[in-house]
mmCIF file of C-alpha atoms in Angstrom:
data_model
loop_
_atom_site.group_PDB
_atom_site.id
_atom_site.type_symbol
_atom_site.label_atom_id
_atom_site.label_comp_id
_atom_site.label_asym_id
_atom_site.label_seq_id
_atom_site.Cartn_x
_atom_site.Cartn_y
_atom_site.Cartn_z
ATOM 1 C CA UNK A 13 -73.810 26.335 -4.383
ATOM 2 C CA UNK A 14 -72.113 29.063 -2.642
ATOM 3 C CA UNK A 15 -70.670 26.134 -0.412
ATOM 4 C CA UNK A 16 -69.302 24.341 -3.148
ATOM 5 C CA UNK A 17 -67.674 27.370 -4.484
ATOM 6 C CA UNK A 18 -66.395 28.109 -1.164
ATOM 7 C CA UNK A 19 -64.559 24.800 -0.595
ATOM 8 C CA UNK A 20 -63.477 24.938 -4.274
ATOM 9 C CA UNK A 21 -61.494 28.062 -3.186
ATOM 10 C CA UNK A 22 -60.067 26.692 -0.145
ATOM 11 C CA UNK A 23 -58.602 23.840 -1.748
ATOM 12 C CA UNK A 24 -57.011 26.072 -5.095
ATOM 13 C CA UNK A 25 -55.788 28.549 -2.320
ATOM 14 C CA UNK A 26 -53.983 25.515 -0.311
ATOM 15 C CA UNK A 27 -52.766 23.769 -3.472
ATOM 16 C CA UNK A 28 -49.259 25.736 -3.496
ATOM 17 C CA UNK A 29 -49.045 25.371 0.084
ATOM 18 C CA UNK A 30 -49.125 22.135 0.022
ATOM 19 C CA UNK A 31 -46.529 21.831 -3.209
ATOM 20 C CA UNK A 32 -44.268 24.301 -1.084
ATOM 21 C CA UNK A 33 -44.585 21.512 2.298
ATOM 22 C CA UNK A 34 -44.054 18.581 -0.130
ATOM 23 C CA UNK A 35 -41.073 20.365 -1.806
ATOM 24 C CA UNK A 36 -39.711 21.100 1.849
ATOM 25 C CA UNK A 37 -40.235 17.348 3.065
ATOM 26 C CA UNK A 38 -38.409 15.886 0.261
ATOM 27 C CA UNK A 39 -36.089 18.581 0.590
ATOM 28 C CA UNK A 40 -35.130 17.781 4.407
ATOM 29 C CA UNK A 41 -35.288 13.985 3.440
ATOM 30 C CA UNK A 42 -32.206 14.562 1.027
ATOM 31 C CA UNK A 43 -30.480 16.761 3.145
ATOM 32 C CA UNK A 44 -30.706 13.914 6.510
ATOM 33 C CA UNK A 45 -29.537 11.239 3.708
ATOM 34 C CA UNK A 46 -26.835 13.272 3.122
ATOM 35 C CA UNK A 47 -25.872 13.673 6.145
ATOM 36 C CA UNK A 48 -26.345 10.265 7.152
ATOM 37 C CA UNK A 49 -23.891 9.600 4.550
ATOM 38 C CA UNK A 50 -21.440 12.359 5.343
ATOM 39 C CA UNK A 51 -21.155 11.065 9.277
ATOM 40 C CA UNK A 52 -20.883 7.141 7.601
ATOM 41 C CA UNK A 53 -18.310 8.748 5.131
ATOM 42 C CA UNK A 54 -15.703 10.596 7.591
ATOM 43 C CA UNK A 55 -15.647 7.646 10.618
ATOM 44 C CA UNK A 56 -14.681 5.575 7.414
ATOM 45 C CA UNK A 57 -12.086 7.973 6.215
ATOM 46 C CA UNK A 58 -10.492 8.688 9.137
ATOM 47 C CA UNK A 59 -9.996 4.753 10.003
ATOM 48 C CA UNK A 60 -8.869 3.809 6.670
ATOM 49 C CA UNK A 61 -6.404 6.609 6.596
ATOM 50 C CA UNK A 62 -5.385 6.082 10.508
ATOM 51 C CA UNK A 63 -4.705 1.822 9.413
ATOM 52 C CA UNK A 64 -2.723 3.107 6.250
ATOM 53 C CA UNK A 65 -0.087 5.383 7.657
ATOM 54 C CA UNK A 66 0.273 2.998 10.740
ATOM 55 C CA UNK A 67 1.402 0.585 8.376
ATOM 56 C CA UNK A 68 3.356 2.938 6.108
ATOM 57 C CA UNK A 69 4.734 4.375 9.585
ATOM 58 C CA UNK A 70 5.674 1.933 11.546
ATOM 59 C CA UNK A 71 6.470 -1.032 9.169
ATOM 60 C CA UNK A 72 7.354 -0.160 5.746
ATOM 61 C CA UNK A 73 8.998 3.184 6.362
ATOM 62 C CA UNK A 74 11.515 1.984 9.018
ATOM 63 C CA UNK A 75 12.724 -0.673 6.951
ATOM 64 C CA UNK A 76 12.418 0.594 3.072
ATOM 65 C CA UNK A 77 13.160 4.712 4.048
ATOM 66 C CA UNK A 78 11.394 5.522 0.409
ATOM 67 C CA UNK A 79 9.551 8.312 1.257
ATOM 68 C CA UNK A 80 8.577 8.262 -2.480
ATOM 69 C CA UNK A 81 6.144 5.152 -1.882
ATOM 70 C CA UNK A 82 5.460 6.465 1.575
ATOM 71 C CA UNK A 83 3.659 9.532 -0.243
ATOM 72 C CA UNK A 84 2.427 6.767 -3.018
ATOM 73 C CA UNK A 85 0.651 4.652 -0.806
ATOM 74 C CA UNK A 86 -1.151 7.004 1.693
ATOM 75 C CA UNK A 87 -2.240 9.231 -1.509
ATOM 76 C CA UNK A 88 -3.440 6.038 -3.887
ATOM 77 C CA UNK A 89 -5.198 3.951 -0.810
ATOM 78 C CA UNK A 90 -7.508 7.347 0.234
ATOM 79 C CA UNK A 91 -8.130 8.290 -3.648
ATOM 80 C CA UNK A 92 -9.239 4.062 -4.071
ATOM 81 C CA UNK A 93 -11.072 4.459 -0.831
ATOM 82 C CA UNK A 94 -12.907 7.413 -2.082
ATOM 83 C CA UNK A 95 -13.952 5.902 -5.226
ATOM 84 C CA UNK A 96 -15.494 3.045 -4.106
ATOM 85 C CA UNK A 97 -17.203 4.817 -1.591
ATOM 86 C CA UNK A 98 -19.107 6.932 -3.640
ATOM 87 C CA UNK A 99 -19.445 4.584 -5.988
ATOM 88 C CA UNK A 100 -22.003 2.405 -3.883
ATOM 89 C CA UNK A 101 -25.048 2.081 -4.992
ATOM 90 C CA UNK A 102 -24.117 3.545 -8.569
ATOM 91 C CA UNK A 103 -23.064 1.131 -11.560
ATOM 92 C CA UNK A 104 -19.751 0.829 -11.046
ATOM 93 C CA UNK A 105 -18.315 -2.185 -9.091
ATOM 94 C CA UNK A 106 -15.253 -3.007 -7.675
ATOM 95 C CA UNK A 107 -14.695 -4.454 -10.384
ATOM 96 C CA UNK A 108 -14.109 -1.673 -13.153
ATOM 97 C CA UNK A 109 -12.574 0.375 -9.581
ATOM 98 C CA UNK A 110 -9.577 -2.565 -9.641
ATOM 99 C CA UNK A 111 -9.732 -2.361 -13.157
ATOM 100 C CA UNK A 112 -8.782 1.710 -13.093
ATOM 101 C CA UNK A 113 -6.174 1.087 -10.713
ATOM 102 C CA UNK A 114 -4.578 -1.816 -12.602
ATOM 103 C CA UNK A 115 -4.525 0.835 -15.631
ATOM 104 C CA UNK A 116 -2.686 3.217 -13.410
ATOM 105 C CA UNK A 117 -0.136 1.181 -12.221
ATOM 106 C CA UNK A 118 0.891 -0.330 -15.591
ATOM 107 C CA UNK A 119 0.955 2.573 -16.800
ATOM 108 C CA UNK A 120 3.478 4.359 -14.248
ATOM 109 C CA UNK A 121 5.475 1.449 -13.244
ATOM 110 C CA UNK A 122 5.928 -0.527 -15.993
ATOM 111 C CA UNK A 123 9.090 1.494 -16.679
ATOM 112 C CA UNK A 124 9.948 1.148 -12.875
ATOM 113 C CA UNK A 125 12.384 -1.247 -11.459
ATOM 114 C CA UNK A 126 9.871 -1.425 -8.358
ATOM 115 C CA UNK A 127 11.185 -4.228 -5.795
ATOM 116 C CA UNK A 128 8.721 -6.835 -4.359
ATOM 117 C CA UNK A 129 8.553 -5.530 -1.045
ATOM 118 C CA UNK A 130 7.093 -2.280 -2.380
ATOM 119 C CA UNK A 131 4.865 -3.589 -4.774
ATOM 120 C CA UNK A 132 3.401 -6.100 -1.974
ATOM 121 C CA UNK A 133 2.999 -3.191 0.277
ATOM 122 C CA UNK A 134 1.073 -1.474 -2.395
ATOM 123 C CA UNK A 135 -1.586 -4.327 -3.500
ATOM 124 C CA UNK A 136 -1.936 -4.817 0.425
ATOM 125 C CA UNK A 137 -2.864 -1.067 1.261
ATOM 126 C CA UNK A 138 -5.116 -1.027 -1.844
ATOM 127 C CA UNK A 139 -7.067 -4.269 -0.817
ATOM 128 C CA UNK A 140 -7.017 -2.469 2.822
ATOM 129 C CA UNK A 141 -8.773 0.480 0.967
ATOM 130 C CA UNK A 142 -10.944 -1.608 -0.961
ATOM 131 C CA UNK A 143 -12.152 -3.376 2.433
ATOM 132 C CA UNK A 144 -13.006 0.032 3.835
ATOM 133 C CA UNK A 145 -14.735 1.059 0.720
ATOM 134 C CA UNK A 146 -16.663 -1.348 0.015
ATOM 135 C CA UNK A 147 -17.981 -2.035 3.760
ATOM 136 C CA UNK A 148 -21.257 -2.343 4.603
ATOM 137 C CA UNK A 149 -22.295 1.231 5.893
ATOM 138 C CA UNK A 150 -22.715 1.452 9.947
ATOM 139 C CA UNK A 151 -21.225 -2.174 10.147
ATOM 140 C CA UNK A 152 -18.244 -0.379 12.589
ATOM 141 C CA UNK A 153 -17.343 -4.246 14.182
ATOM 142 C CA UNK A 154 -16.625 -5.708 10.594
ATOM 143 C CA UNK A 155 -14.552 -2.710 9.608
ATOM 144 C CA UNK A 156 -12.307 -2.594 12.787
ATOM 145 C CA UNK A 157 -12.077 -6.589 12.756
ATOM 146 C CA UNK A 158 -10.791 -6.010 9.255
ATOM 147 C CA UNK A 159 -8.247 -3.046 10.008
ATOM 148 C CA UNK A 160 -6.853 -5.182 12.752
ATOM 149 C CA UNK A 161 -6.252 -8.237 10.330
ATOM 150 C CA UNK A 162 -4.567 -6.286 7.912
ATOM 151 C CA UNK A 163 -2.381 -4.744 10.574
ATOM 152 C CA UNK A 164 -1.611 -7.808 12.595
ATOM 153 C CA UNK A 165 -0.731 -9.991 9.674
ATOM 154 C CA UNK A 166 1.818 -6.926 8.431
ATOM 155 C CA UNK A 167 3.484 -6.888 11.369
ATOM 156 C CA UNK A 168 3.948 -10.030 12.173
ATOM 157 C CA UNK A 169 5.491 -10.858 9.143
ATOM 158 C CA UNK A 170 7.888 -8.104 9.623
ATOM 159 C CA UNK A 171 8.743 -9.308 12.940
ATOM 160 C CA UNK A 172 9.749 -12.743 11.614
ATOM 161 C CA UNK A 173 11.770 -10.929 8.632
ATOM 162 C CA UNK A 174 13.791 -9.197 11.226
ATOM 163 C CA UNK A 175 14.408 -12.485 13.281
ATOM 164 C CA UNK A 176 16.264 -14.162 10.432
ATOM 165 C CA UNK A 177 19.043 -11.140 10.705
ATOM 166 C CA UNK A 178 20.134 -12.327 7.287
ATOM 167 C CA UNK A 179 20.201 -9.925 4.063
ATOM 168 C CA UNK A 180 22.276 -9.727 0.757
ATOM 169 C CA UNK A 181 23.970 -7.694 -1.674
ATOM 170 C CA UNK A 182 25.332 -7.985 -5.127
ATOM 171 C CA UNK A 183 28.915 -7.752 -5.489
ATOM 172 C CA UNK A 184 31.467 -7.066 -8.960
ATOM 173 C CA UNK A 185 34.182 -9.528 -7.784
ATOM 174 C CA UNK A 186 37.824 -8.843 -9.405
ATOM 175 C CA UNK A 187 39.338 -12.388 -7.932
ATOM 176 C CA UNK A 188 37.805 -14.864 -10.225
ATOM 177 C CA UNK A 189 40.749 -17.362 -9.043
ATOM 178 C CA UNK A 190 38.593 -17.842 -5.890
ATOM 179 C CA UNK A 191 35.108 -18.944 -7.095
ATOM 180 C CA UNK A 192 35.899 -22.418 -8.024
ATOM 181 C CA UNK A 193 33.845 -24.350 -5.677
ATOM 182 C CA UNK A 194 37.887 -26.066 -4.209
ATOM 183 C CA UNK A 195 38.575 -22.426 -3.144
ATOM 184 C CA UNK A 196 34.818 -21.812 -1.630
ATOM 185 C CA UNK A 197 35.980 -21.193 1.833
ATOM 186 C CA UNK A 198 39.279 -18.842 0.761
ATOM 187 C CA UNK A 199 36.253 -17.156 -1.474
ATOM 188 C CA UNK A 200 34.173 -16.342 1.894
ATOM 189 C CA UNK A 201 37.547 -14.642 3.521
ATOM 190 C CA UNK A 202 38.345 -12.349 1.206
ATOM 191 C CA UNK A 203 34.493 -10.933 1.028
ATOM 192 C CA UNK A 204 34.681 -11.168 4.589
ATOM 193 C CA UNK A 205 37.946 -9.202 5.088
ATOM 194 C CA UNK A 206 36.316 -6.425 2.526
ATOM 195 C CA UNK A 207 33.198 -6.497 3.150
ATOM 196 C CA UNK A 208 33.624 -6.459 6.805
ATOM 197 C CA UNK A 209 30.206 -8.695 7.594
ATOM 198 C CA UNK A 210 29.844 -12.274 9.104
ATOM 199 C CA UNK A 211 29.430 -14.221 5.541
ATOM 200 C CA UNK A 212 27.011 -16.697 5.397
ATOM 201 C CA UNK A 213 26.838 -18.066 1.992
ATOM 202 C CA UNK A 214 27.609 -17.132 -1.617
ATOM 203 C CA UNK A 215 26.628 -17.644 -4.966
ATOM 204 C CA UNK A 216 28.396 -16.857 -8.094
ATOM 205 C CA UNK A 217 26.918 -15.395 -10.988
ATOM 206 C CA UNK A 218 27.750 -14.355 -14.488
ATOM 207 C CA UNK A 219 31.671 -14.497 -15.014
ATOM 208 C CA UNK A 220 33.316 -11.787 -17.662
ATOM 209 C CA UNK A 221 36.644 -13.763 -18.334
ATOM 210 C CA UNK A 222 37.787 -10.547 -20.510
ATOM 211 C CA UNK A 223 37.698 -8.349 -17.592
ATOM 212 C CA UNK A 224 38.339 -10.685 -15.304
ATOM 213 C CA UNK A 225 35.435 -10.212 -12.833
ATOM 214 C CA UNK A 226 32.474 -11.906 -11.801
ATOM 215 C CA UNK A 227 28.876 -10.994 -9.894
ATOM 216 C CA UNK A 228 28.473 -12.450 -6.330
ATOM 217 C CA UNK A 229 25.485 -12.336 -4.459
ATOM 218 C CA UNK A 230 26.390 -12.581 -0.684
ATOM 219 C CA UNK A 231 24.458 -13.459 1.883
ATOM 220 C CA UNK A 232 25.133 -11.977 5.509
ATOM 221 C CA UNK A 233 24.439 -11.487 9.272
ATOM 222 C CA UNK A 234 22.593 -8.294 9.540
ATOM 223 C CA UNK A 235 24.346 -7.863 13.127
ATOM 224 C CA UNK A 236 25.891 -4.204 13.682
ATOM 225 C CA UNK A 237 24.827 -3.503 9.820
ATOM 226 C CA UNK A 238 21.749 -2.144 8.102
ATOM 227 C CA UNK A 239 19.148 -5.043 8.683
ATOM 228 C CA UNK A 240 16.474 -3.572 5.981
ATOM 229 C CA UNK A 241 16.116 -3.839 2.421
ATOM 230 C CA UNK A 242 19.090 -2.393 0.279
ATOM 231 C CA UNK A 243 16.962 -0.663 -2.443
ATOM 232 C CA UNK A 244 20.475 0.798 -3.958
ATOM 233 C CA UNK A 245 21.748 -2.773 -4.208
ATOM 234 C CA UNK A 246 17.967 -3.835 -5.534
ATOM 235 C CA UNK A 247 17.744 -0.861 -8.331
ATOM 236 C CA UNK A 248 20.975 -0.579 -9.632
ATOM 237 C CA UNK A 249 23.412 -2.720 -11.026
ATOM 238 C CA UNK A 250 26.719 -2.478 -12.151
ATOM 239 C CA UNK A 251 27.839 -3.016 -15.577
#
């Protein structure tokens, strides 16, 4: 009997100990999933950000000089990336993440006379984003395979954009004598004598007979002029 009670006493006396070494097991299992998640999480981070700005850097940026979407795209492609991040593993799919973007972006730029070449950039960096997010965790060969794809395919599409050396502009034409299609080629000398650019072709517009003027969108050789996008010809027009 006294053995009984003796072993009785043992085992109430190493109860809590055992609750405390449970409670510290679990405990250090959270904290190594954690940071098994935080070195997964900033590798990830720093490569999505890193493919971003390369592309804002070095292929939008020298061309569009907005440094409105530059700031736009590096800050919306690492807040997407976050979210789908930490939303693995939880309810919410890429899905309803797309979703809240789309939201976001109809409501700021629906008011915005945004040009294609900016809103392209911007799908492309979130999709980038969305990639990274959404990879498979430790999967490092996928996610640089995909980085590189997304960076390749940008620039070579910018490097056969610049190989055409042919851009255009809107002009408010006062010489409305000229744009019968008889006087085409006396047309493309005057623009060319103004303008000061090799004219490659033109096509007229709307025609305001009470003023007298018409709009002209010309089409030029980019040599010894700006070759990228006009975005003051693209957001503004005259009246």
């Amino acid at each position: 009997m006294f053995l009984l009670d003796a072993f009785q006493f043992l085992l109430d006396a190493a109860k809590p100990a055992a609750d405390l070494a449970s409670e510290a097991l679990e405990t250090a299992a959270g904290r190594r999933e954690q940071l098994v998640t935080f070195f997964q999480f900033v590798p990830l981070l720093l490569v999505n950000t890193f493919s971003v700005w390369f592309i804002v850097q070095f292929l939008y940026y020298p061309k569009g000089r907005n440094r409105l979407y530059y700031f736009t795209y590096v800050m919306l492609s690492t807040a997407i990336f976050v979210l789908l991040f930490m939303a693995q593993g939880t309810k919410l799919q890429m899905g309803a993440a797309l979703g809240l973007f789309a939201v976001f972006g109809i409501l700021r730029y629906r008011t915005e006379q945004v040009s294609i070449r900016e809103m392209t950039y911007m799908f492309y960096l979130v999709a980038l984003s969305v990639a990274n997010g959404t990879s498979s965790k430790g999967d490092w060969e996928l996610v640089g395979i995909i980085n590189l794809i997304f960076i390749v395919v940008a620039a070579l599409m910018e490097l056969l954009l610049n190989r055409s050396r042919v851009a255009a502009k809107m002009v408010k034409y006062d010489n409305i004598d000229l744009i019968v299609p008889e006087r085409r080629q006396e047309l493309i000398a005057d623009l060319e004598k103004r303008l000061g650019v090799e004219i490659v072709a033109v096509e007229c517009g709307a025609v305001d007979f009470l003023l007298d003027c018409c709009l002209i969108n010309v089409h030029y050789r980019t040599k010894g002029v700006e070759s990228g996008p006009n975005s003051v010809n693209q957001n503004i027009r005259m009246k």
